[in-house]
Amino acid sequence: MSKVAVLGAGAWGTALAKVLADKQNPTFLWSHREELALLINERRVNERYLPSAPLPPTLRATGDLEEALSGAELVVLVVPSHAMREVVKLARPYIPERALLCSATKGIENDSLMLMSEVLVDELGRAIEPRLSYLSGPSFAKEVAAGQPTAVVVAGKSNDETVAVQHAFATERLRVYQSDDVVGVEVGGALKNVVAIAAGAVDGLGFGHNARAGVITRGLAEIARIAMVKGGSPLTLAGLSGLGDLVLTCTGELSRNRTVGYEMGRGRTLDDVLTHLGHVAEGVKTAKSAYDLGTKLDVDLPITTEVYRVLYEQKTPLQAVVDLMNRSLRKE
């Protein structure tokens, strides 16, 4: 491509920008902090968020949205979910008319309870929908940037545009699948972060592999319920954006959401954990929006509910586990 813009210079945004730039696409990485952009250009590495990945000369960081977006054929949105709407509003005047847009952000907006796909359509208009796609799947930024074999999925409603994005990201170390189930892919990517907090908590409490497997399996059931009510396919949740991403985030030591749960299981407060984490843990905010969405849609989400109560109502992780285990018995 003649130019790619990646909005969001966190670890995941930087890793995706590196993938695109390594393919000789002139790539602009936008940071809302001008000083971070200057340091990236000076030192050729994002020392703040991805210090292990030297960046190629085809990548340039900038704090100027117009500079990043002008003439871009592909725009990749990798900002935190709570900032998506604001960034899109700021970027809208500069997005080229025919540019493809791909969201790699996983989450649900707190107040509106919208998926990122719904936020984008809400801000950019229904006419842009064929140019929108959504990337998800089991993918730690550090491993993708290091060229470790990884498989992800891109979902979109227009086949040709989605295939174009699929090929834009694909490399010999990054295998990209295609899907037309936007809702399923997005719900899986968002809610797995909440389940990962629960999985981390049972590990932090010192429980065994049985407990973790139970959280993962029943967490997947909750994700599938929300996806189906919103029009997604349960089969999608058996794939990369569902089971794949869930297993990675619930078991991998690089998972920030698992780390939040793990440290809280060991007795630390949420504020203390987040202060020392240094990165965004999407599951903390998504736990609230997922809990609210389940209430609104009348969907039973017991694990999500307990995570919400631990994060926002000062319930102890141990009591949350006790209450989950003592729920009334039922069919699977």
Tab-separated table of C-alpha atoms in Angstrom:
chain	number	residue	atom	x	y	z
A	1	MET	CA	0.000	0.000	0.000
A	2	SER	CA	1.116	3.572	-0.631
A	3	LYS	CA	0.445	4.475	3.019
A	4	VAL	CA	-0.948	2.920	6.184
A	5	ALA	CA	-2.036	4.756	9.343
A	6	VAL	CA	-2.152	3.038	12.733
A	7	LEU	CA	-3.941	5.043	15.421
A	8	GLY	CA	-2.776	4.064	18.882
A	9	ALA	CA	0.853	3.630	19.937
A	10	GLY	CA	0.399	1.145	22.755
A	11	ALA	CA	1.973	-2.303	22.597
A	12	TRP	CA	-0.635	-3.788	20.236
A	13	GLY	CA	-0.764	-0.772	17.948
A	14	THR	CA	3.019	-0.697	17.739
A	15	ALA	CA	3.196	-4.428	16.984
A	16	LEU	CA	0.652	-4.158	14.163
A	17	ALA	CA	2.384	-1.070	12.779
A	18	LYS	CA	5.648	-3.013	12.757
A	19	VAL	CA	4.019	-5.910	10.888
A	20	LEU	CA	2.702	-3.535	8.221
A	21	ALA	CA	5.927	-1.537	7.997
A	22	ASP	CA	8.032	-4.701	7.741
A	23	LYS	CA	6.051	-5.467	4.561
A	24	GLN	CA	7.450	-2.233	3.092
A	25	ASN	CA	4.226	-0.289	3.542
A	26	PRO	CA	4.993	3.340	4.493
A	27	THR	CA	3.383	3.291	7.922
A	28	PHE	CA	2.464	6.173	10.229
A	29	LEU	CA	1.946	5.359	13.911
A	30	TRP	CA	-0.150	7.990	15.691
A	31	SER	CA	0.229	8.640	19.401
A	32	HIS	CA	-1.948	11.059	21.364
A	33	ARG	CA	1.256	11.953	23.213
A	34	GLU	CA	3.552	13.956	20.956
A	35	GLU	CA	6.543	13.292	23.210
A	36	LEU	CA	6.135	9.531	22.762
A	37	ALA	CA	6.061	9.927	18.982
A	38	LEU	CA	9.273	11.978	19.089
A	39	LEU	CA	11.010	9.346	21.224
A	40	ILE	CA	9.921	6.535	18.912
A	41	ASN	CA	11.353	8.351	15.893
A	42	GLU	CA	14.559	9.204	17.711
A	43	ARG	CA	15.271	5.794	19.226
A	44	ARG	CA	13.531	3.567	16.632
A	45	VAL	CA	11.740	1.644	19.368
A	46	ASN	CA	8.681	2.191	21.539
A	47	GLU	CA	10.510	1.958	24.859
A	48	ARG	CA	7.359	2.745	26.830
A	49	TYR	CA	5.121	-0.030	25.524
A	50	LEU	CA	7.112	-2.465	23.361
A	51	PRO	CA	10.825	-2.119	24.154
A	52	SER	CA	11.738	-5.513	22.711
A	53	ALA	CA	10.873	-4.606	19.090
A	54	PRO	CA	13.196	-2.439	16.956
A	55	LEU	CA	11.141	-0.558	14.366
A	56	PRO	CA	11.927	-0.453	10.622
A	57	PRO	CA	12.711	2.748	8.689
A	58	THR	CA	9.361	2.440	6.875
A	59	LEU	CA	7.602	3.374	10.133
A	60	ARG	CA	7.218	6.945	11.320
A	61	ALA	CA	5.497	8.029	14.533
A	62	THR	CA	3.521	11.249	14.780
A	63	GLY	CA	1.274	13.113	17.166
A	64	ASP	CA	-0.556	14.792	14.265
A	65	LEU	CA	-3.717	13.019	13.100
A	66	GLU	CA	-3.812	14.850	9.787
A	67	GLU	CA	-0.234	13.829	9.015
A	68	ALA	CA	-0.972	10.235	9.946
A	69	LEU	CA	-4.196	9.925	7.940
A	70	SER	CA	-3.627	12.033	4.844
A	71	GLY	CA	-3.474	9.715	1.818
A	72	ALA	CA	-3.776	6.499	3.855
A	73	GLU	CA	-5.234	3.469	2.067
A	74	LEU	CA	-5.644	1.503	5.304
A	75	VAL	CA	-6.451	2.966	8.736
A	76	VAL	CA	-5.997	0.655	11.719
A	77	LEU	CA	-7.670	1.715	14.975
A	78	VAL	CA	-5.899	0.382	18.060
A	79	VAL	CA	-6.887	2.840	20.781
A	80	PRO	CA	-8.421	1.768	24.124
A	81	SER	CA	-12.145	1.089	23.849
A	82	HIS	CA	-13.052	3.979	26.144
A	83	ALA	CA	-11.181	6.370	23.820
A	84	MET	CA	-12.454	5.011	20.498
A	85	ARG	CA	-15.357	7.419	20.034
A	86	GLU	CA	-13.307	10.507	20.880
A	87	VAL	CA	-10.434	9.521	18.583
A	88	VAL	CA	-12.794	8.724	15.699
A	89	LYS	CA	-14.455	12.134	16.084
A	90	LEU	CA	-11.052	13.814	15.908
A	91	ALA	CA	-9.909	11.658	12.983
A	92	ARG	CA	-13.099	11.850	10.910
A	93	PRO	CA	-12.190	15.016	8.931
A	94	TYR	CA	-8.896	13.457	7.814
A	95	ILE	CA	-9.927	9.899	6.916
A	96	PRO	CA	-9.574	9.487	3.129
A	97	GLU	CA	-12.820	8.822	1.309
A	98	ARG	CA	-11.882	5.347	0.078
A	99	ALA	CA	-9.635	4.169	2.911
A	100	LEU	CA	-10.232	0.772	4.461
A	101	LEU	CA	-10.716	0.912	8.244
A	102	CYS	CA	-9.820	-1.960	10.550
A	103	SER	CA	-10.449	-1.938	14.295
A	104	ALA	CA	-8.092	-4.024	16.435
A	105	THR	CA	-9.622	-2.732	19.683
A	106	LYS	CA	-11.427	-5.203	21.940
A	107	GLY	CA	-14.097	-3.888	24.277
A	108	ILE	CA	-17.599	-2.544	24.867
A	109	GLU	CA	-18.246	1.159	25.370
A	110	ASN	CA	-19.387	1.749	28.961
A	111	ASP	CA	-22.219	4.253	28.593
A	112	SER	CA	-23.749	3.185	25.272
A	113	LEU	CA	-22.968	-0.564	25.675
A	114	MET	CA	-21.946	-0.564	22.006
A	115	LEU	CA	-19.360	-2.837	20.433
A	116	MET	CA	-16.572	-1.014	18.619
A	117	SER	CA	-18.273	-1.818	15.303
A	118	GLU	CA	-21.399	-0.046	16.516
A	119	VAL	CA	-19.389	2.937	17.765
A	120	LEU	CA	-17.672	3.303	14.388
A	121	VAL	CA	-20.910	3.132	12.428
A	122	ASP	CA	-22.515	5.538	14.883
A	123	GLU	CA	-19.752	8.088	14.347
A	124	LEU	CA	-18.905	7.565	10.670
A	125	GLY	CA	-22.312	6.670	9.218
A	126	ARG	CA	-23.842	3.526	7.760
A	127	ALA	CA	-22.345	4.222	4.320
A	128	ILE	CA	-18.858	3.443	5.573
A	129	GLU	CA	-19.818	-0.018	6.831
A	130	PRO	CA	-18.526	-1.949	3.770
A	131	ARG	CA	-15.062	-0.486	4.415
A	132	LEU	CA	-14.987	-1.521	8.091
A	133	SER	CA	-13.367	-4.680	9.430
A	134	TYR	CA	-12.336	-6.035	12.825
A	135	LEU	CA	-9.193	-7.937	13.739
A	136	SER	CA	-9.161	-10.305	16.712
A	137	GLY	CA	-7.674	-13.557	17.927
A	138	PRO	CA	-5.017	-14.963	20.279
A	139	SER	CA	-2.153	-12.514	19.816
A	140	PHE	CA	0.194	-11.108	22.436
A	141	ALA	CA	1.824	-7.978	21.009
A	142	LYS	CA	5.316	-8.988	22.111
A	143	GLU	CA	5.138	-12.314	20.268
A	144	VAL	CA	3.646	-10.817	17.090
A	145	ALA	CA	6.361	-8.136	17.003
A	146	ALA	CA	9.016	-10.827	17.481
A	147	GLY	CA	7.694	-12.787	14.520
A	148	GLN	CA	6.406	-15.702	16.566
A	149	PRO	CA	3.839	-17.743	14.578
A	150	THR	CA	0.367	-16.339	15.274
A	151	ALA	CA	-3.102	-16.844	13.808
A	152	VAL	CA	-5.822	-14.168	13.900
A	153	VAL	CA	-9.126	-13.457	12.159
A	154	VAL	CA	-10.477	-10.391	10.350
A	155	ALA	CA	-14.255	-9.971	10.158
A	156	GLY	CA	-16.181	-7.653	7.872
A	157	LYS	CA	-19.487	-7.396	6.043
A	158	SER	CA	-17.988	-6.817	2.592
A	159	ASN	CA	-16.015	-9.751	1.206
A	160	ASP	CA	-13.689	-7.818	-1.116
A	161	GLU	CA	-12.707	-5.235	1.476
A	162	THR	CA	-12.200	-7.852	4.179
A	163	VAL	CA	-10.005	-9.937	1.896
A	164	ALA	CA	-7.927	-6.842	1.144
A	165	VAL	CA	-7.321	-6.276	4.860
A	166	GLN	CA	-6.627	-9.975	5.347
A	167	HIS	CA	-3.846	-9.819	2.762
A	168	ALA	CA	-2.522	-6.520	4.078
A	169	PHE	CA	-1.708	-8.100	7.455
A	170	ALA	CA	-0.765	-11.614	6.408
A	171	THR	CA	2.893	-12.660	6.555
A	172	GLU	CA	4.732	-15.970	6.751
A	173	ARG	CA	4.520	-15.639	10.553
A	174	LEU	CA	1.055	-14.045	10.882
A	175	ARG	CA	-1.731	-16.181	9.432
A	176	VAL	CA	-4.959	-14.241	8.934
A	177	TYR	CA	-8.344	-15.899	8.501
A	178	GLN	CA	-11.496	-14.195	7.230
A	179	SER	CA	-15.000	-14.088	8.717
A	180	ASP	CA	-18.285	-12.344	8.008
A	181	ASP	CA	-19.467	-12.655	11.630
A	182	VAL	CA	-18.564	-9.216	12.950
A	183	VAL	CA	-20.651	-9.578	16.110
A	184	GLY	CA	-19.243	-12.980	17.055
A	185	VAL	CA	-15.653	-11.883	16.507
A	186	GLU	CA	-16.126	-8.678	18.486
A	187	VAL	CA	-18.016	-10.208	21.402
A	188	GLY	CA	-15.396	-12.929	21.737
A	189	GLY	CA	-12.591	-10.386	21.744
A	190	ALA	CA	-14.282	-8.177	24.314
A	191	LEU	CA	-15.626	-10.616	26.877
A	192	LYS	CA	-12.603	-12.908	26.992
A	193	ASN	CA	-10.815	-10.139	28.892
A	194	VAL	CA	-13.421	-10.312	31.659
A	195	VAL	CA	-13.160	-14.098	31.919
A	196	ALA	CA	-9.356	-13.765	32.028
A	197	ILE	CA	-9.645	-11.675	35.191
A	198	ALA	CA	-11.657	-14.504	36.754
A	199	ALA	CA	-9.131	-17.104	35.607
A	200	GLY	CA	-6.281	-15.044	37.028
A	201	ALA	CA	-8.113	-14.700	40.327
A	202	VAL	CA	-8.531	-18.464	40.806
A	203	ASP	CA	-4.825	-18.893	40.048
A	204	GLY	CA	-3.954	-16.137	42.521
A	205	LEU	CA	-6.074	-17.849	45.163
A	206	GLY	CA	-3.970	-20.968	44.701
A	207	PHE	CA	-6.641	-23.178	43.158
A	208	GLY	CA	-5.685	-25.798	40.615
A	209	HIS	CA	-6.002	-26.510	36.910
A	210	ASN	CA	-9.543	-27.835	37.399
A	211	ALA	CA	-10.771	-24.445	38.571
A	212	ARG	CA	-9.099	-22.614	35.707
A	213	ALA	CA	-10.558	-25.046	33.145
A	214	GLY	CA	-13.999	-24.567	34.645
A	215	VAL	CA	-13.734	-20.786	34.408
A	216	ILE	CA	-12.591	-20.958	30.788
A	217	THR	CA	-15.339	-23.371	29.740
A	218	ARG	CA	-18.205	-21.682	31.534
A	219	GLY	CA	-16.839	-18.291	30.532
A	220	LEU	CA	-17.041	-19.376	26.903
A	221	ALA	CA	-20.690	-20.279	27.462
A	222	GLU	CA	-21.378	-16.743	28.703
A	223	ILE	CA	-19.613	-15.222	25.703
A	224	ALA	CA	-21.654	-17.383	23.336
A	225	ARG	CA	-24.911	-16.343	25.011
A	226	ILE	CA	-24.221	-12.647	24.481
A	227	ALA	CA	-23.035	-13.214	20.912
A	228	MET	CA	-26.157	-15.169	19.967
A	229	VAL	CA	-28.541	-12.614	21.453
A	230	LYS	CA	-26.778	-9.899	19.439
A	231	GLY	CA	-26.974	-11.933	16.237
A	232	GLY	CA	-23.591	-13.660	16.187
A	233	SER	CA	-22.907	-17.326	15.487
A	234	PRO	CA	-21.893	-19.687	18.308
A	235	LEU	CA	-19.575	-21.439	15.830
A	236	THR	CA	-17.472	-18.293	15.679
A	237	LEU	CA	-16.794	-18.654	19.392
A	238	ALA	CA	-15.200	-22.051	18.725
A	239	GLY	CA	-12.611	-20.268	16.595
A	240	LEU	CA	-9.689	-17.914	17.028
A	241	SER	CA	-11.638	-14.911	18.316
A	242	GLY	CA	-13.507	-17.066	20.824
A	243	LEU	CA	-11.869	-20.154	22.298
A	244	GLY	CA	-8.433	-19.295	20.909
A	245	ASP	CA	-8.246	-15.822	22.398
A	246	LEU	CA	-9.920	-16.975	25.609
A	247	VAL	CA	-7.390	-19.739	26.283
A	248	LEU	CA	-4.453	-17.435	25.564
A	249	THR	CA	-5.700	-14.614	27.754
A	250	CYS	CA	-6.696	-16.889	30.628
A	251	THR	CA	-3.424	-18.836	30.729
A	252	GLY	CA	-0.650	-16.678	29.284
A	253	GLU	CA	1.638	-14.826	31.684
A	254	LEU	CA	1.771	-11.872	29.269
A	255	SER	CA	-1.970	-11.321	29.732
A	256	ARG	CA	-2.608	-8.031	31.512
A	257	ASN	CA	-6.180	-9.017	32.362
A	258	ARG	CA	-5.106	-12.313	33.878
A	259	THR	CA	-2.478	-10.394	35.843
A	260	VAL	CA	-5.142	-8.094	37.307
A	261	GLY	CA	-7.158	-11.083	38.520
A	262	TYR	CA	-4.088	-12.952	39.727
A	263	GLU	CA	-2.835	-10.079	41.868
A	264	MET	CA	-6.284	-9.411	43.288
A	265	GLY	CA	-6.568	-13.110	44.116
A	266	ARG	CA	-3.364	-12.707	46.118
A	267	GLY	CA	-4.950	-9.877	48.099
A	268	ARG	CA	-3.898	-6.679	46.327
A	269	THR	CA	-6.408	-3.912	45.622
A	270	LEU	CA	-7.489	-2.998	42.110
A	271	ASP	CA	-6.023	0.504	42.382
A	272	ASP	CA	-2.683	-0.885	43.477
A	273	VAL	CA	-2.589	-3.434	40.666
A	274	LEU	CA	-3.470	-0.896	37.965
A	275	THR	CA	-0.937	1.616	39.284
A	276	HIS	CA	1.877	-0.885	38.847
A	277	LEU	CA	0.595	-2.491	35.646
A	278	GLY	CA	1.586	0.391	33.379
A	279	HIS	CA	-0.683	-0.736	30.524
A	280	VAL	CA	-4.417	-0.715	29.806
A	281	ALA	CA	-6.279	-3.834	30.985
A	282	GLU	CA	-9.433	-3.677	28.862
A	283	GLY	CA	-11.251	-6.233	30.985
A	284	VAL	CA	-11.560	-3.831	33.918
A	285	LYS	CA	-13.781	-1.417	32.007
A	286	THR	CA	-15.401	-4.158	29.928
A	287	ALA	CA	-16.512	-5.959	33.095
A	288	LYS	CA	-18.846	-3.064	33.850
A	289	SER	CA	-20.187	-2.731	30.323
A	290	ALA	CA	-20.601	-6.510	29.957
A	291	TYR	CA	-22.453	-6.694	33.279
A	292	ASP	CA	-24.717	-3.822	32.213
A	293	LEU	CA	-25.246	-5.368	28.769
A	294	GLY	CA	-26.174	-8.731	30.266
A	295	THR	CA	-28.688	-6.998	32.527
A	296	LYS	CA	-30.131	-5.043	29.603
A	297	LEU	CA	-30.445	-8.124	27.377
A	298	ASP	CA	-31.561	-10.397	30.243
A	299	VAL	CA	-28.663	-12.809	29.660
A	300	ASP	CA	-27.330	-14.889	32.545
A	301	LEU	CA	-23.629	-14.057	33.066
A	302	PRO	CA	-22.622	-15.442	36.483
A	303	ILE	CA	-18.836	-15.233	36.040
A	304	THR	CA	-19.050	-11.751	34.545
A	305	THR	CA	-21.299	-10.684	37.405
A	306	GLU	CA	-18.845	-11.902	40.032
A	307	VAL	CA	-15.922	-10.188	38.285
A	308	TYR	CA	-17.931	-6.970	38.250
A	309	ARG	CA	-18.664	-7.279	41.970
A	310	VAL	CA	-15.015	-7.923	42.803
A	311	LEU	CA	-13.844	-4.940	40.735
A	312	TYR	CA	-16.582	-2.440	41.564
A	313	GLU	CA	-18.262	-3.568	44.785
A	314	GLN	CA	-15.212	-4.679	46.819
A	315	LYS	CA	-16.303	-8.284	46.986
A	316	THR	CA	-13.407	-10.641	47.744
A	317	PRO	CA	-12.305	-13.052	45.007
A	318	LEU	CA	-12.655	-15.957	47.424
A	319	GLN	CA	-16.271	-15.104	48.213
A	320	ALA	CA	-16.953	-14.746	44.473
A	321	VAL	CA	-15.682	-18.289	43.900
A	322	VAL	CA	-17.746	-19.625	46.812
A	323	ASP	CA	-20.888	-17.987	45.450
A	324	LEU	CA	-20.274	-19.326	41.943
A	325	MET	CA	-19.791	-22.873	43.228
A	326	ASN	CA	-22.942	-22.724	45.360
A	327	ARG	CA	-25.322	-21.545	42.657
A	328	SER	CA	-28.380	-23.744	42.094
A	329	LEU	CA	-27.639	-26.877	40.100
A	330	ARG	CA	-28.817	-27.075	36.500
A	331	LYS	CA	-28.226	-28.655	33.102
A	332	GLU	CA	-25.041	-27.681	31.283
